Amino acid sequence: MPTSGNPSILAIDLGTSAVKLAAVTLRGTILGGEVEPQAVQLLPEGGAEQDPEAWWSAIVRATRRLLDKGVVSADDIVGINISSQWSGTVAVDERGKPLHPAIIWMDSRGAPHVRRAVHGFMPVEGFGISRLVTWVRLTGGAPTLSGKDPFGHILYLKSEHPELYRNTYKFLEPKDWLNLRLSGRFASSYDTITLHWVTDNRDLQRIHYAEQLLQLAGLPREKLPDLVPAASVLGPLQPEAARALGLSDKVQVITGAPDILAAAVGSGAVRDFEAHLCVGTSAWIACHLPFKKTDVFHQMGTLPSALPGRYILTNEQESAGLCLSLLKDNILFGHEELARYGDSGNPGQASADLYTLLEKAAASVPAGSDQLIFMPWLNGERSPVDDHHLRGGFFNQSLKTTRGHMVRAVLEGVAYNSRWLFSYVEKFVGRRLDSLRLIGGGARSQLWCQIIADVLDRRIQQVDEPVLANARGAAFQAALALGHLTVEEIPSLVPVANTFEPNPQNRGLYDELFGEFVNLYKSNKAIFARLNRARSA
């Protein structure tokens, strides 16, 4: 396909709160981007759903806007690749039409069905010992007891919506449904399919569905998509998708990757034992490793990476940037104030202005927020504990607590949670990790970067344009698949905007407060279970 000399990738990042889309050159230069907000429908008993057709409509609108702005020519787009929210389920018919809203990663309605499916003789962490050994040996992990992965989603539909289950042709991850719209193929990649917990991942070159695991899940193979390696070319855009997007039907569709895995590539930390921390809606700490390993007690393990033939350590913390956005939208500012800020005609800029205001208030508060501690478990937790009954809140509030205290406490609380996870990550990898690259929306805040450096007592490298790390990773993966890039070239193509060293003056204070943060979990987990069991079980 002829181009004007600057071949680029259309990189699509399907997040929970927004679709972020960017044109990225084959060497990782971001030419321009667009954002389309997305709504989440929160339902009783732990439900969380989105409309897949809304995802597609947002992608079409954003692509058209990007092309209209002239930052990239349609003729220059040689590939399209998706980084997507992971651990979701779209039930579709033979034509690929959704039969139900997408059940996303926040949805815990499958929890009781998972517990019934995994229990057995000599229980360990809620699993029958033989079942747990089988899952860990073949997959490197096991279904989450919170029900927040496709294993739990599908069991929920099978038990509570049996007719819909029977009528489902395929259960697809969000990325795979979008790839179906783009390429016409019902397919998933080795990396994406893992959270169904029905694949044998021991041979990275030949990952396949394991009959033993399908039987444990009670899931017929024919309801799942075919599997292809990570960073594969699915084929050209089908004509209908090409017309909708305003692109040539010669544009190649790449398999894409889950957000955690794409972000690892886009962070530039692609060598073994190089870690990155993402502070987005949720948070995680990940790094590529040269071995397969599982920590079932802290919900982390190595799974197939977005880079062919590589393992990556995966884990997730449920709420990070989400805590700050909810504080802004639901507590600190009423609907009238939010509407007034939105009167500028640019809601995105208005929201940015509010975050700037909040950061300024937080910066005026001393480290430790005068011992105000925030617990960020607004929707339960996954790692290092798998407990969907946990909830968040402020502890040790006093008469002198201000808005600034609350904002800084949220920033610190998310950092404490990351340190909690990080302590187990270092044990898992068997070495000290001296620095982490920081990506995600939270990485835009220099104050938050410094807080994380101080709380973790590690060097933090703020990646340039951190919100677009997923898109950059998707572009790199596409360039790899199309033969334009090697993995060894990636680190030098991801610039670091700023480096934050830990402030030794805050070390003792944050060590003390982190200890109390963990004590708050230990002291209150039984109370959270009693308060929330009936509502979220």
Coordinates of C-alpha atoms in Angstrom, one line a residue:
M1 CA 0.0 0.0 0.0
P2 CA 1.6 3.3 -1.0
T3 CA 2.2 5.9 1.7
S4 CA 3.5 9.4 1.9
G5 CA 6.7 8.2 3.6
N6 CA 5.7 8.1 7.3
P7 CA 4.0 4.7 7.8
S8 CA 2.1 4.5 11.0
I9 CA 0.0 2.4 13.3
L10 CA -3.5 3.3 14.4
A11 CA -3.2 2.2 18.0
I12 CA -6.5 1.9 20.0
D13 CA -6.5 1.7 23.8
L14 CA -9.9 0.5 25.0
G15 CA -9.9 1.5 28.7
T16 CA -12.7 1.3 31.2
S17 CA -13.4 5.0 31.3
A18 CA -12.4 6.0 27.8
V19 CA -11.3 4.9 24.4
K20 CA -7.9 6.5 23.7
L21 CA -6.7 6.4 20.1
A22 CA -3.4 7.5 18.6
A23 CA -1.5 7.5 15.4
V24 CA 2.0 6.3 16.2
T25 CA 5.0 5.9 13.8
L26 CA 6.8 2.5 13.6
R27 CA 9.5 4.0 15.9
G28 CA 7.0 5.0 18.6
T29 CA 6.5 8.7 17.9
I30 CA 3.0 9.7 18.8
L31 CA 1.7 12.0 16.0
G32 CA -1.7 12.8 17.6
G33 CA -4.5 11.3 19.6
E34 CA -8.2 11.4 20.5
V35 CA -10.2 10.4 23.5
E36 CA -13.8 9.3 23.7
P37 CA -15.2 8.9 27.3
Q38 CA -17.1 5.6 28.1
A39 CA -19.8 4.9 30.6
V40 CA -19.9 2.0 33.0
Q41 CA -23.2 0.6 34.3
L42 CA -22.8 -0.6 37.8
L43 CA -25.5 -3.1 38.8
P44 CA -26.7 -4.7 42.0
E45 CA -24.7 -7.7 43.5
G46 CA -21.4 -6.5 42.0
G47 CA -22.4 -6.2 38.4
A48 CA -20.4 -3.9 36.0
E49 CA -21.2 -3.8 32.3
Q50 CA -20.5 -1.7 29.1
D51 CA -22.0 -1.6 25.7
P52 CA -19.7 -3.1 23.1
E53 CA -21.4 -1.2 20.3
A54 CA -20.5 2.0 22.2
W55 CA -16.9 1.0 22.0
W56 CA -17.0 0.6 18.3
S57 CA -18.9 3.9 17.7
A58 CA -16.3 5.7 19.8
I59 CA -13.5 4.2 17.8
V60 CA -15.1 5.2 14.5
R61 CA -15.7 8.8 15.8
A62 CA -12.2 9.2 17.2
T63 CA -10.5 7.7 14.0
R64 CA -12.5 10.1 11.8
R65 CA -11.5 13.1 14.0
L66 CA -7.9 12.1 13.9
L67 CA -7.9 11.8 10.1
D68 CA -9.8 15.1 9.7
K69 CA -7.1 16.9 11.8
G70 CA -4.5 15.9 9.3
V71 CA -2.0 14.6 11.9
V72 CA -1.7 11.5 9.8
S73 CA -2.9 10.5 6.3
A74 CA -5.2 7.6 5.9
D75 CA -2.7 6.4 3.3
D76 CA 0.1 6.3 5.9
I77 CA -1.8 3.8 8.2
V78 CA -0.3 0.4 7.5
G79 CA -1.6 -1.5 10.6
I80 CA -4.3 -1.3 13.3
N81 CA -3.8 -2.7 16.8
I82 CA -5.7 -2.8 20.0
S83 CA -4.7 -2.6 23.6
S84 CA -7.8 -3.3 25.7
Q85 CA -9.2 -3.7 29.2
W86 CA -8.6 -7.3 30.1
S87 CA -10.7 -9.9 31.9
G88 CA -14.0 -9.1 30.2
T89 CA -16.6 -11.2 28.4
V90 CA -18.7 -10.4 25.3
A91 CA -21.3 -13.2 24.4
V92 CA -22.0 -13.1 20.7
D93 CA -24.0 -15.0 18.1
E94 CA -22.7 -16.5 14.8
R95 CA -22.6 -13.1 13.2
G96 CA -20.6 -11.6 16.0
K97 CA -23.6 -9.6 17.4
P98 CA -23.5 -9.1 21.2
L99 CA -26.3 -11.0 22.9
H100 CA -25.7 -9.1 26.2
P101 CA -23.8 -6.1 27.4
A102 CA -20.1 -6.8 28.0
I103 CA -19.3 -8.0 31.5
I104 CA -16.1 -6.2 32.4
W105 CA -13.2 -6.8 34.8
M106 CA -15.0 -5.1 37.7
D107 CA -17.9 -7.6 37.7
S108 CA -18.0 -10.0 40.7
R109 CA -21.4 -11.7 40.1
G110 CA -19.7 -14.9 39.2
A111 CA -18.0 -15.3 42.7
P112 CA -20.4 -17.8 44.2
H113 CA -20.3 -19.9 41.0
V114 CA -16.5 -19.9 41.0
R115 CA -16.3 -21.0 44.6
R116 CA -18.6 -23.9 43.9
A117 CA -16.5 -24.9 40.8
V118 CA -13.1 -24.8 42.4
H119 CA -13.8 -26.3 45.8
G120 CA -12.8 -29.8 46.7
F121 CA -10.8 -32.1 49.0
M122 CA -8.2 -30.5 51.2
P123 CA -9.0 -26.9 50.5
V124 CA -6.1 -24.4 50.0
E125 CA -7.1 -20.7 49.6
G126 CA -10.6 -21.9 48.7
F127 CA -9.5 -24.4 46.1
G128 CA -9.5 -28.2 46.3
I129 CA -5.8 -29.1 46.4
S130 CA -5.9 -31.3 43.2
R131 CA -7.8 -28.7 41.2
L132 CA -5.4 -26.0 42.3
V133 CA -2.3 -28.0 41.4
T134 CA -3.8 -28.8 38.0
W135 CA -4.5 -25.1 37.2
V136 CA -1.2 -23.8 38.5
R137 CA 0.8 -26.6 36.7
L138 CA -0.9 -26.0 33.3
T139 CA -1.7 -22.3 33.3
G140 CA 0.6 -20.6 35.8
G141 CA -2.4 -19.4 37.8
A142 CA -5.9 -20.1 38.8
P143 CA -9.4 -18.4 38.5
T144 CA -9.9 -15.5 40.9
L145 CA -12.4 -16.3 43.6
S146 CA -13.8 -12.8 43.2
G147 CA -15.4 -13.9 40.0
K148 CA -13.9 -11.0 38.1
D149 CA -12.4 -12.9 35.2
P150 CA -14.1 -14.6 32.2
F151 CA -14.1 -17.9 34.1
G152 CA -16.4 -16.3 36.6
H153 CA -18.4 -14.3 34.0
I154 CA -19.2 -17.4 31.9
L155 CA -20.2 -19.4 35.0
Y156 CA -22.5 -16.6 36.0
L157 CA -24.2 -16.5 32.6
K158 CA -24.4 -20.3 32.5
S159 CA -26.1 -20.5 35.9
E160 CA -28.3 -17.4 35.9
H161 CA -28.9 -16.8 32.2
P162 CA -29.0 -20.3 30.8
E163 CA -30.9 -19.4 27.6
L164 CA -28.4 -16.7 26.7
Y165 CA -25.6 -19.2 27.5
R166 CA -27.1 -21.7 25.1
N167 CA -27.5 -19.2 22.3
T168 CA -24.0 -17.9 22.6
Y169 CA -21.8 -18.9 19.7
K170 CA -18.5 -17.6 21.2
F171 CA -17.4 -15.9 24.4
L172 CA -14.9 -13.2 23.4
E173 CA -12.6 -10.9 25.3
P174 CA -13.3 -7.1 24.6
K175 CA -10.2 -6.9 22.4
D176 CA -11.2 -10.0 20.5
W177 CA -14.7 -8.7 19.8
L178 CA -13.2 -5.5 18.4
N179 CA -10.8 -7.5 16.3
L180 CA -13.8 -9.5 15.0
R181 CA -15.3 -6.2 13.8
L182 CA -12.1 -5.2 12.2
S183 CA -10.9 -8.5 10.6
G184 CA -14.0 -10.7 10.6
R185 CA -12.1 -13.5 12.5
F186 CA -13.3 -15.2 15.7
A187 CA -9.8 -15.4 17.3
S188 CA -7.9 -14.8 20.5
S189 CA -4.1 -14.6 21.1
Y190 CA -2.0 -16.7 23.4
D191 CA -1.6 -13.8 25.9
T192 CA -5.3 -12.7 26.0
I193 CA -7.0 -16.0 26.5
T194 CA -5.1 -16.9 29.7
L195 CA -7.7 -15.4 32.1
H196 CA -10.2 -18.0 30.9
W197 CA -7.9 -20.5 32.8
V198 CA -8.5 -23.2 30.2
T199 CA -5.2 -23.2 28.3
D200 CA -2.0 -25.1 28.7
N201 CA 0.7 -22.4 28.9
R202 CA 3.8 -24.5 29.5
D203 CA 5.1 -24.3 26.0
L204 CA 5.0 -20.7 24.8
Q205 CA 5.3 -21.7 21.2
R206 CA 2.2 -24.0 21.3
I207 CA -0.4 -22.8 23.8
H208 CA -3.6 -24.7 23.4
Y209 CA -6.9 -25.4 25.1
A210 CA -6.5 -28.2 27.7
E211 CA -9.3 -30.7 27.8
Q212 CA -8.8 -31.3 31.5
L213 CA -9.2 -27.6 32.2
L214 CA -12.3 -27.3 30.0
Q215 CA -13.9 -30.1 32.0
L216 CA -13.0 -28.4 35.3
A217 CA -14.7 -25.2 33.9
G218 CA -17.6 -27.1 32.4
L219 CA -17.0 -25.1 29.2
P220 CA -17.3 -26.6 25.7
R221 CA -14.4 -25.8 23.4
E222 CA -16.7 -24.8 20.6
K223 CA -17.9 -21.7 22.6
L224 CA -14.3 -20.3 22.6
P225 CA -12.4 -18.6 19.8
D226 CA -9.5 -20.2 17.9
L227 CA -6.0 -19.3 19.2
V228 CA -3.1 -17.6 17.4
P229 CA 0.3 -16.5 18.7
A230 CA 0.8 -13.0 20.3
A231 CA 1.9 -10.3 17.8
S232 CA 0.3 -12.1 14.9
V233 CA -1.3 -10.6 11.8
L234 CA -5.0 -11.5 11.7
G235 CA -5.4 -10.2 8.1
P236 CA -6.6 -7.0 6.3
L237 CA -9.5 -4.8 7.5
Q238 CA -12.8 -6.1 6.2
P239 CA -14.4 -3.7 3.8
E240 CA -17.3 -2.7 6.1
A241 CA -14.8 -1.7 8.9
A242 CA -12.5 0.1 6.4
R243 CA -15.4 2.2 5.1
A244 CA -16.5 3.1 8.7
L245 CA -13.1 4.2 9.7
G246 CA -12.1 5.9 6.5
L247 CA -9.1 3.6 5.9
S248 CA -7.9 1.3 3.2
D249 CA -9.0 -2.4 3.3
K250 CA -5.3 -3.2 2.8
V251 CA -4.5 -2.0 6.4
Q252 CA -3.4 -5.1 8.4
V253 CA -5.1 -6.0 11.7
I254 CA -2.8 -7.2 14.4
T255 CA -3.8 -9.5 17.3
G256 CA -3.4 -6.7 19.9
A257 CA -2.8 -7.3 23.6
P258 CA -4.5 -6.8 27.0
D259 CA -3.8 -3.4 28.6
I260 CA -1.4 -4.7 31.2
L261 CA 0.7 -6.5 28.6
A262 CA 0.6 -3.7 26.0
A263 CA 1.6 -1.2 28.7
A264 CA 4.6 -3.3 29.6
V265 CA 5.8 -3.0 26.0
G266 CA 4.9 0.7 25.8
S267 CA 6.7 1.5 29.1
G268 CA 10.0 0.5 27.5
A269 CA 10.7 -1.9 30.3
V270 CA 10.9 -5.0 28.1
R271 CA 14.2 -6.6 29.4
D272 CA 13.8 -9.4 32.0
F273 CA 13.5 -8.0 35.5
E274 CA 12.8 -4.4 34.4
A275 CA 9.6 -3.3 36.1
H276 CA 6.9 -0.8 35.5
L277 CA 4.1 0.5 37.7
C278 CA 0.9 1.7 36.1
V279 CA -1.4 4.1 38.0
G280 CA -4.5 4.3 35.8
T281 CA -8.1 3.4 36.8
S282 CA -6.6 0.4 38.4
A283 CA -2.9 -0.3 39.1
W284 CA -0.3 -3.1 38.6
I285 CA 3.4 -3.8 38.8
A286 CA 4.7 -6.0 36.0
C287 CA 8.0 -7.2 34.5
H288 CA 9.1 -9.7 32.0
L289 CA 10.8 -12.8 33.5
P290 CA 12.7 -15.8 32.1
F291 CA 10.7 -18.4 34.0
K292 CA 7.2 -19.6 34.8
K293 CA 6.2 -19.2 38.4
T294 CA 3.0 -18.7 40.5
D295 CA 2.3 -17.2 43.9
V296 CA -1.3 -18.4 44.6
F297 CA -1.3 -16.8 48.0
H298 CA -0.9 -13.3 46.6
Q299 CA -2.6 -13.7 43.3
M300 CA 0.3 -13.2 40.9
G301 CA 2.1 -15.3 38.4
T302 CA 3.8 -15.4 35.1
L303 CA 1.6 -15.6 32.1
P304 CA 2.3 -15.4 28.3
S305 CA 3.4 -11.9 27.3
A306 CA 2.4 -9.7 24.4
L307 CA 6.0 -10.3 23.1
P308 CA 6.2 -13.8 21.5
G309 CA 7.9 -16.5 23.5
R310 CA 8.1 -14.4 26.7
Y311 CA 6.6 -14.7 30.2
I312 CA 5.5 -11.6 32.2
L313 CA 4.6 -11.3 35.9
T314 CA 1.0 -10.1 36.2
N315 CA -1.1 -8.8 39.1
E316 CA -3.7 -6.1 39.5
Q317 CA -4.9 -3.7 42.2
E318 CA -8.6 -2.9 41.7
S319 CA -8.7 0.9 42.3
A320 CA -6.0 3.6 41.8
G321 CA -6.8 6.7 39.8
L322 CA -10.4 5.7 40.1
C323 CA -10.1 6.7 43.8
L324 CA -9.1 10.3 42.9
S325 CA -11.7 10.7 40.2
L326 CA -14.5 9.5 42.6
L327 CA -13.2 11.9 45.3
K328 CA -13.4 14.7 42.7
D329 CA -16.7 13.9 41.2
N330 CA -18.7 12.3 44.0
I331 CA -17.4 14.0 47.2
L332 CA -15.5 17.2 46.8
F333 CA -17.5 18.8 43.9
G334 CA -21.2 18.7 43.5
H335 CA -23.0 18.4 40.2
E336 CA -23.5 22.1 40.0
E337 CA -19.8 22.9 40.4
L338 CA -18.9 20.2 37.9
A339 CA -21.4 21.6 35.5
R340 CA -20.0 25.1 36.0
Y341 CA -16.5 23.9 35.2
G342 CA -17.9 22.2 32.1
D343 CA -19.4 25.4 30.8
S344 CA -16.1 26.2 29.1
G345 CA -17.3 24.0 26.3
N346 CA -14.3 21.7 26.8
P347 CA -15.2 19.1 29.5
G348 CA -11.8 17.5 29.2
Q349 CA -10.0 20.7 29.9
A350 CA -12.4 21.5 32.8
S351 CA -11.6 18.1 34.4
A352 CA -7.9 18.7 34.0
D353 CA -8.3 22.1 35.7
L354 CA -10.0 20.5 38.6
Y355 CA -7.2 17.9 39.0
T356 CA -4.7 20.8 38.9
L357 CA -6.6 22.5 41.7
L358 CA -6.7 19.3 43.8
E359 CA -3.0 18.7 43.2
K360 CA -2.2 22.2 44.4
A361 CA -4.2 21.7 47.5
A362 CA -2.5 18.3 48.2
A363 CA 1.0 19.9 47.7
S364 CA 0.3 22.3 50.6
V365 CA -0.2 19.4 53.0
P366 CA 2.9 17.8 54.7
A367 CA 4.0 14.3 53.8
G368 CA 1.8 11.8 55.7
S369 CA -1.3 14.0 55.5
D370 CA -1.1 14.6 59.3
Q371 CA -1.6 10.8 59.8
L372 CA -4.8 10.7 57.7
I373 CA -4.8 7.3 55.9
F374 CA -6.9 6.4 52.9
M375 CA -7.8 2.8 52.1
P376 CA -8.3 2.5 48.3
W377 CA -10.3 -0.8 48.2
L378 CA -13.4 0.8 46.7
N379 CA -14.4 -2.3 44.7
G380 CA -12.6 -5.0 46.7
E381 CA -9.0 -6.1 45.9
R382 CA -7.2 -8.6 43.8
S383 CA -3.5 -8.5 44.7
P384 CA -1.8 -9.1 47.1
V385 CA -5.1 -10.3 48.6
D386 CA -8.1 -11.5 46.7
D387 CA -11.0 -10.1 48.7
H388 CA -14.0 -8.5 46.9
H389 CA -15.6 -7.7 50.3
L390 CA -13.0 -5.0 51.1
R391 CA -14.0 -1.3 50.8
G392 CA -12.3 2.0 51.1
G393 CA -12.4 5.0 53.4
F394 CA -10.5 7.6 55.4
F395 CA -9.0 6.7 58.8
N396 CA -7.9 9.0 61.5
Q397 CA -9.7 12.1 60.2
S398 CA -9.6 15.1 62.6
L399 CA -11.1 18.6 62.9
K400 CA -8.1 20.0 61.0
T401 CA -8.6 17.7 58.0
T402 CA -9.0 19.8 54.8
R403 CA -9.7 19.0 51.2
G404 CA -5.9 19.0 50.6
H405 CA -5.5 16.4 53.3
M406 CA -8.1 14.2 51.7
V407 CA -6.5 14.5 48.3
R408 CA -3.0 13.8 49.5
A409 CA -4.2 10.9 51.6
V410 CA -5.7 9.4 48.5
L411 CA -2.4 9.8 46.6
E412 CA -0.6 8.2 49.5
G413 CA -3.1 5.5 50.0
V414 CA -2.7 4.3 46.5
A415 CA 1.0 4.4 46.9
Y416 CA 0.8 2.4 50.2
N417 CA -1.3 -0.2 48.3
S418 CA 1.4 -0.3 45.5
R419 CA 4.1 -0.8 48.2
W420 CA 2.1 -3.6 49.7
L421 CA 2.0 -5.3 46.3
F422 CA 5.7 -4.4 45.5
S423 CA 6.9 -6.2 48.6
Y424 CA 5.6 -9.4 47.2
V425 CA 6.7 -8.7 43.7
E426 CA 10.3 -8.4 44.9
K427 CA 10.0 -11.7 46.7
F428 CA 8.5 -13.3 43.6
V429 CA 11.3 -12.2 41.3
G430 CA 14.0 -13.0 43.9
R431 CA 15.9 -9.7 43.8
R432 CA 15.7 -6.0 44.6
L433 CA 14.2 -3.8 41.9
D434 CA 16.0 -0.5 42.2
S435 CA 13.7 1.5 39.8
L436 CA 10.3 1.4 38.2
R437 CA 9.0 3.1 35.1
L438 CA 5.7 4.9 35.9
I439 CA 2.9 5.1 33.4
G440 CA -0.9 5.8 33.4
G441 CA -2.9 8.9 34.1
G442 CA -1.5 9.1 37.7
A443 CA 2.0 9.5 36.2
R444 CA 1.1 12.9 34.9
S445 CA 1.2 14.3 38.4
Q446 CA 4.7 15.1 39.5
L447 CA 3.5 15.2 43.1
W448 CA 2.1 11.7 42.8
C449 CA 5.4 10.5 41.2
Q450 CA 7.4 11.9 44.2
I451 CA 5.0 10.3 46.7
I452 CA 5.3 6.9 45.0
A453 CA 9.1 7.3 45.0
D454 CA 9.1 8.2 48.7
V455 CA 6.6 5.5 49.8
L456 CA 8.3 2.7 47.8
D457 CA 11.8 4.0 48.5
R458 CA 12.7 3.4 44.9
R459 CA 13.7 5.5 41.9
I460 CA 10.7 6.3 39.8
Q461 CA 11.1 7.1 36.1
Q462 CA 8.2 9.0 34.7
V463 CA 7.7 7.9 31.1
D464 CA 7.0 10.6 28.5
E465 CA 3.3 10.8 27.6
P466 CA 2.5 8.2 30.2
V467 CA -1.3 8.1 29.4
L468 CA -0.5 6.8 25.9
A469 CA 1.9 4.0 27.0
N470 CA -0.7 1.4 26.0
A471 CA -1.1 2.9 22.6
R472 CA 2.7 3.1 22.2
G473 CA 2.9 -0.5 23.2
A474 CA 0.2 -1.5 20.7
A475 CA 2.1 0.3 18.0
F476 CA 5.4 -1.4 18.9
Q477 CA 3.7 -4.8 18.9
A478 CA 2.2 -4.1 15.5
A479 CA 5.6 -3.0 14.2
L480 CA 7.1 -6.2 15.5
A481 CA 4.3 -8.3 13.8
L482 CA 4.9 -6.5 10.5
G483 CA 8.6 -6.9 10.7
H484 CA 9.6 -3.2 11.1
L485 CA 11.0 -3.5 14.6
T486 CA 12.9 -5.8 17.0
V487 CA 12.3 -6.1 20.8
E488 CA 15.9 -5.0 21.4
E489 CA 15.2 -1.6 19.9
I490 CA 12.2 -0.8 22.1
P491 CA 13.9 0.6 25.3
S492 CA 15.8 3.3 23.4
L493 CA 12.5 4.4 21.7
V494 CA 10.7 5.3 25.0
P495 CA 11.9 8.5 26.5
V496 CA 11.8 9.2 30.2
A497 CA 10.5 12.7 31.0
N498 CA 11.6 12.9 34.7
T499 CA 13.3 10.8 37.3
F500 CA 12.2 11.0 41.0
E501 CA 14.6 9.9 43.7
P502 CA 13.2 9.0 47.2
N503 CA 13.4 11.8 49.8
P504 CA 15.2 10.2 52.7
Q505 CA 13.6 12.7 55.1
N506 CA 10.2 11.0 54.5
R507 CA 11.5 7.4 54.9
G508 CA 10.7 6.9 58.6
L509 CA 7.3 8.5 58.4
Y510 CA 6.1 6.5 55.4
D511 CA 7.5 3.3 56.8
E512 CA 5.4 3.9 59.9
L513 CA 2.2 4.8 58.0
F514 CA 2.6 1.9 55.6
G515 CA 2.7 -0.5 58.6
E516 CA -0.5 1.0 59.9
F517 CA -2.1 0.8 56.4
V518 CA -1.5 -3.0 56.4
N519 CA -2.7 -3.2 60.0
L520 CA -6.0 -1.5 58.9
Y521 CA -6.5 -4.3 56.4
K522 CA -5.8 -7.0 59.1
S523 CA -8.0 -5.3 61.7
N524 CA -11.0 -4.6 59.5
K525 CA -11.2 -7.4 56.9
A526 CA -13.7 -9.3 59.0
I527 CA -15.8 -6.2 59.4
F528 CA -15.8 -5.6 55.7
A529 CA -16.8 -9.2 55.1
R530 CA -19.8 -8.9 57.5
L531 CA -20.9 -5.6 56.0
N532 CA -20.6 -6.5 52.4
R533 CA -21.0 -10.3 52.1
A534 CA -24.8 -10.1 51.4
R535 CA -24.3 -7.3 48.9
S536 CA -21.4 -8.6 46.8
A537 CA -21.5 -12.4 47.2

